[in-house]
Coordinates of C-alpha atoms in Angstrom, one line a residue:
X265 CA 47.5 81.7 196.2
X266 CA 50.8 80.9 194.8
X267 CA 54.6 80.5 196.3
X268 CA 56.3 81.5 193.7
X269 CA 60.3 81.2 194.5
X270 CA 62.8 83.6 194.3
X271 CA 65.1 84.1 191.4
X272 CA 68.1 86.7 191.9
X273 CA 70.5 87.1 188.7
X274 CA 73.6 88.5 188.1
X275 CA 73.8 90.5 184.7
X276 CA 77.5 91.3 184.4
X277 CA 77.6 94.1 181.7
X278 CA 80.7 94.1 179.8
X279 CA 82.2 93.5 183.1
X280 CA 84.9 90.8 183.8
X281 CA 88.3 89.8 183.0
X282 CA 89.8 86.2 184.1
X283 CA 90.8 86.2 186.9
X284 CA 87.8 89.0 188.3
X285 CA 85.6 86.4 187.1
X286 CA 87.4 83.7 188.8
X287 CA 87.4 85.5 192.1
X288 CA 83.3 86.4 191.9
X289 CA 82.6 83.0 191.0
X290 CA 84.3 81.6 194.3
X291 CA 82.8 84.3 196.4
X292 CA 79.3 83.1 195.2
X293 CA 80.0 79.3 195.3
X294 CA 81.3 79.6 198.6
X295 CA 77.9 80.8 199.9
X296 CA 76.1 78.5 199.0
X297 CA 73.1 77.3 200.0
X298 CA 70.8 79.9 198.8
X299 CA 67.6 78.3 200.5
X300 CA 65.4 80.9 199.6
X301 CA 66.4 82.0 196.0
X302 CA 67.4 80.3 192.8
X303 CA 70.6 81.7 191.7
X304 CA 72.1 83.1 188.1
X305 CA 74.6 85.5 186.3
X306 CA 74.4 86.1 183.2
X307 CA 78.3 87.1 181.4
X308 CA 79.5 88.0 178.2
X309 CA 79.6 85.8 175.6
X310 CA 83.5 85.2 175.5
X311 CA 83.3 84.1 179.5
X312 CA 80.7 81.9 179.1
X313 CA 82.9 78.6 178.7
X314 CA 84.5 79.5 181.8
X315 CA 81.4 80.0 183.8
X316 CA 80.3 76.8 182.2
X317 CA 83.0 75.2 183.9
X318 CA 83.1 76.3 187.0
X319 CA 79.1 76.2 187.8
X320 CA 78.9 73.0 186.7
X321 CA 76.5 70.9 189.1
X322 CA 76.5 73.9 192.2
X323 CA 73.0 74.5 191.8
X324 CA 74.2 78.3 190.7
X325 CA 72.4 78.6 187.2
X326 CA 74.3 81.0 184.0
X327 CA 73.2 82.4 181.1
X328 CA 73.5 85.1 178.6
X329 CA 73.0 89.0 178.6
X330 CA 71.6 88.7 174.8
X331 CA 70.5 86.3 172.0
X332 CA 70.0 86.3 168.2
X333 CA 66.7 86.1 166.7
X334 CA 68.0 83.9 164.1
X335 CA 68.6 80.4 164.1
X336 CA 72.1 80.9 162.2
X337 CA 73.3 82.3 159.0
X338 CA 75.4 85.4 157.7
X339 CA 74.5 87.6 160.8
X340 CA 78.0 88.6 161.3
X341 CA 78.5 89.0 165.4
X342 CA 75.2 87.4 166.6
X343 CA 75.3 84.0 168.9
X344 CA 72.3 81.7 168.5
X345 CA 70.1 80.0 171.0
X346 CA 71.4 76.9 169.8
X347 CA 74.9 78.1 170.4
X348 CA 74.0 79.3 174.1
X349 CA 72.1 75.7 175.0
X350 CA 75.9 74.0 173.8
X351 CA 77.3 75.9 176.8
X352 CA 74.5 74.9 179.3
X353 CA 72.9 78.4 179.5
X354 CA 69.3 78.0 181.1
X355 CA 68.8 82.1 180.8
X356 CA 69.3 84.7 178.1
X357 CA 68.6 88.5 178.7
X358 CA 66.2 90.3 176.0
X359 CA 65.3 93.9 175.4
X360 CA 67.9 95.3 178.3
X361 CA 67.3 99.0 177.6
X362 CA 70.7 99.3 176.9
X363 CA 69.7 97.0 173.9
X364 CA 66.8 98.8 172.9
X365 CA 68.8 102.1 173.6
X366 CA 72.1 101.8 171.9
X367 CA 71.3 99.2 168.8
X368 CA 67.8 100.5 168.6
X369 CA 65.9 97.1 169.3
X370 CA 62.4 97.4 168.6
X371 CA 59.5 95.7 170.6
X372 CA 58.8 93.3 167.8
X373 CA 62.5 91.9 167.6
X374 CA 62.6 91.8 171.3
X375 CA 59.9 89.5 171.1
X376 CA 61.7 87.7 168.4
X377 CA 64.6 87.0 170.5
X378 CA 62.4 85.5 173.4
X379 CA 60.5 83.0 170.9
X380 CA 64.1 82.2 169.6
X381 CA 65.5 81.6 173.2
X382 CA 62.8 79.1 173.9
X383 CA 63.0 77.1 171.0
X384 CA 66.2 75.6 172.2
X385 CA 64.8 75.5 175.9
X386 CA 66.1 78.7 177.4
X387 CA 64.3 80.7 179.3
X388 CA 64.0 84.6 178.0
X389 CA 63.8 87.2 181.0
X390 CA 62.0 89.8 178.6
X391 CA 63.1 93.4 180.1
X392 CA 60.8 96.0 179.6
X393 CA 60.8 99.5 181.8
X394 CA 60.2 103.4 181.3
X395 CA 62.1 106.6 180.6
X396 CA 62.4 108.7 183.2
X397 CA 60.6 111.3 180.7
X398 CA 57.9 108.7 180.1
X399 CA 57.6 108.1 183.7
X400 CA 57.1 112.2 184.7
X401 CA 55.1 112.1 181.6
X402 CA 52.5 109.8 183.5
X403 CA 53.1 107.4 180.3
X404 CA 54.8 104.3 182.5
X405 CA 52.1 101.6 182.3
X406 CA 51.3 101.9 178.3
X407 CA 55.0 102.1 178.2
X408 CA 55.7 98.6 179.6
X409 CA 52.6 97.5 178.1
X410 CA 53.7 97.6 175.0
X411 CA 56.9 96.4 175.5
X412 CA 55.2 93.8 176.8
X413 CA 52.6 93.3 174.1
X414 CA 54.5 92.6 171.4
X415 CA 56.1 89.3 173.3
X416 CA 52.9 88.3 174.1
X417 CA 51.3 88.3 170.9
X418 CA 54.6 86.5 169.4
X419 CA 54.8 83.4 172.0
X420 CA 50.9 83.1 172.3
X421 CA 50.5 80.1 174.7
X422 CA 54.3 80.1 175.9
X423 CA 54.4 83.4 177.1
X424 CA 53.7 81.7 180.8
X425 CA 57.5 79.8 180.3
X426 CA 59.6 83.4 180.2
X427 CA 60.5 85.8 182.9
X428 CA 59.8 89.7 183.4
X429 CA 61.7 92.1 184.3
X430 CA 61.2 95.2 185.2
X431 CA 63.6 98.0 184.7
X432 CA 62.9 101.9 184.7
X433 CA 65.6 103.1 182.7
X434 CA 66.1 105.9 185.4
X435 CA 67.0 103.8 188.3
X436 CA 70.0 101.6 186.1
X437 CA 73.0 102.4 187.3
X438 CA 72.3 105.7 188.8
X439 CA 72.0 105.0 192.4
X440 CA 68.3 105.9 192.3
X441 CA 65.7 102.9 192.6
X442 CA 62.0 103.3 193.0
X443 CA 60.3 103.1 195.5
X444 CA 59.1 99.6 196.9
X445 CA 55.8 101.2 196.5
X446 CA 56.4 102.5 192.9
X447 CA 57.9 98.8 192.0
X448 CA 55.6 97.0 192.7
X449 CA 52.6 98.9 191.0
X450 CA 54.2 98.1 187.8
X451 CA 54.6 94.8 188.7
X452 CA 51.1 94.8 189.4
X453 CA 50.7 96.0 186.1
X454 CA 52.3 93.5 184.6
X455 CA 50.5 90.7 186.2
X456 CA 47.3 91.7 185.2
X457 CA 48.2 92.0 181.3
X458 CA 50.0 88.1 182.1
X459 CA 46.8 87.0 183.6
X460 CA 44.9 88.2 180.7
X461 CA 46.7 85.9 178.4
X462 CA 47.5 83.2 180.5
X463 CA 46.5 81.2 183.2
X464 CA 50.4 80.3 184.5
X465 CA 50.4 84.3 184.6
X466 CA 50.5 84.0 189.0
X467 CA 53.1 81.2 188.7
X468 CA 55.3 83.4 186.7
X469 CA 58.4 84.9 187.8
X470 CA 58.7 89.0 187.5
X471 CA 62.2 90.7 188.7
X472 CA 62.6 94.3 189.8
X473 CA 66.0 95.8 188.3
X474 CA 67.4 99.0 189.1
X475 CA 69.5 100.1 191.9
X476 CA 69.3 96.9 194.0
X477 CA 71.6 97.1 196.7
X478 CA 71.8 94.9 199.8
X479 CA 70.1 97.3 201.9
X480 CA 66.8 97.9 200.0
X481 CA 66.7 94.4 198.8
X482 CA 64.6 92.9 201.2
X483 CA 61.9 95.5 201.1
X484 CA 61.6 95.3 197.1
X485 CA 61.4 91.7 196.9
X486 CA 58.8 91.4 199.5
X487 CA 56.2 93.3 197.6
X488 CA 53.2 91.1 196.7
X489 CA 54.2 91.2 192.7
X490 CA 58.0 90.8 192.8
X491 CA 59.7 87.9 192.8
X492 CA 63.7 89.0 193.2
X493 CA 65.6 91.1 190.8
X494 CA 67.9 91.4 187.8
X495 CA 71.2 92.8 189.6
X496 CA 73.8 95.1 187.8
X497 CA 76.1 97.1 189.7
X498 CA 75.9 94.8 192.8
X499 CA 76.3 91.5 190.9
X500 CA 79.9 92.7 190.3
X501 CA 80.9 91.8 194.3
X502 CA 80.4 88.4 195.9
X503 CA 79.2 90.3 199.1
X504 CA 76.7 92.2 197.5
X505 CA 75.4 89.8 195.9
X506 CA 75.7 87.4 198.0
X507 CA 73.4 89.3 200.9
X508 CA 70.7 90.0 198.0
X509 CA 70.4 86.9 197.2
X510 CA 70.1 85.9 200.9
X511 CA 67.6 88.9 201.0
X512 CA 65.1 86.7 199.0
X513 CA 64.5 85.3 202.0

């Protein structure tokens, strides 16, 4: 048996402006503690100074919503791992499906990203989920499989030091989630192919992302296999987050 402890994290989008993220911030600072959960958000590069600054010792963690696989160099755009650790970042998103969607990031350079991210001590949360095509397709578990493969064959030994989440691409941002049910037979899933690689694999943290709202929060998190949940849409209110965060619990 294991008690593995929450971790609920804010991934902003390109979301946020000044003095939205100034407002947010407060909101989540001034509900502190989170007994039950570790806490994170993850914001665009440009606000990550700021976020820096005002996180600093609150026990709420920050990190990034993407990383380079290189270590630097004439890669015109792309931030480092080295550059993220400068600002304090424990976390950096990989393979969002937005990512793999819209700049067509393959498997392999997902995996690239996460070995990257944890050479300078950050800790990847490796995103892998289905189409909805795929998932009506009855093709959802060699879907995230492989998604999942390819990071595992990359970090080896370390794969036990990232974070998984899972993400059907059908439930992001539309209002539909799956079902507690559904979640966590994924999540299942995914702890098998862990434990197959290593032994850390039922101290490891997996996330459900998707839809999370504050009134179907406490049900998905207190599946057997999931251990909180990447937040979009909600992260984007103190309140919302706020009361998933406390639904950890």
């Amino acid at each position: 048996m294991t008690t593995r402890r929450k971790l609920v994290v804010g991934n902003w989008k390109m979301h946020g402006s000044h003095a939205a993220n100034a407002e947010l911030l407060q909101g989540i600072l001034a509900a502190r503690p989170f007994a039950a959960a570790d806490v994170a958000v993850c914001a665009p590069f440009p606000y990550l100074s700021e976020v820096a600054v005002t996180l600093a010792n609150s026990g709420v963690a920050w990190g990034a919503q993407d990383v380079s696989a290189h270590a630097q160099g004439a890669y015109t755009g792309e931030v480092s791992a080295a550059m993220l650790q400068e600002f304090g970042c424990r976390f950096a998103i990989v393979g969002h499906s937005e990512r793999r969607a819209y700049h067509g990031e393959t498997d392999q350079q997902v995996a690239d990203k996460a070995q990257a991210a944890l050479s300078k001590g950050l800790t990847p949360i490796v995103c892998v989920g289905e189409t909805l095509a795929q998932r009506e397709a009855g093709e959802t578990e060699a879907v995230v499989k492989r998604q999942l493969s390819a990071v595992i064959h990359t970090l080896g030994q370390c794969i036990g030091e990232i974070v998984v989440a899972y993400e059907p691409v059908w439930a992001i941002g539309t209002g539909r989630s799956a079902s507690p049910e559904q979640a966590q037979a994924v999540h299942a899933v995914l702890r098998a192919q862990l434990a197959a690689a290593t032994a850390r694999a039922a101290d490891m943290k997996l996330l459900y992302g998707g839809s999370v709202k504050p009134d179907n929060a406490a049900i998905l998190f207190s599946q057997a296999d999931i251990d909180g949940g990447l937040i979009g849409g909600a992260a984007l209110k103190a309140a919302d987050f706020v009361a998933i965060a406390r639904a950890a619990g």
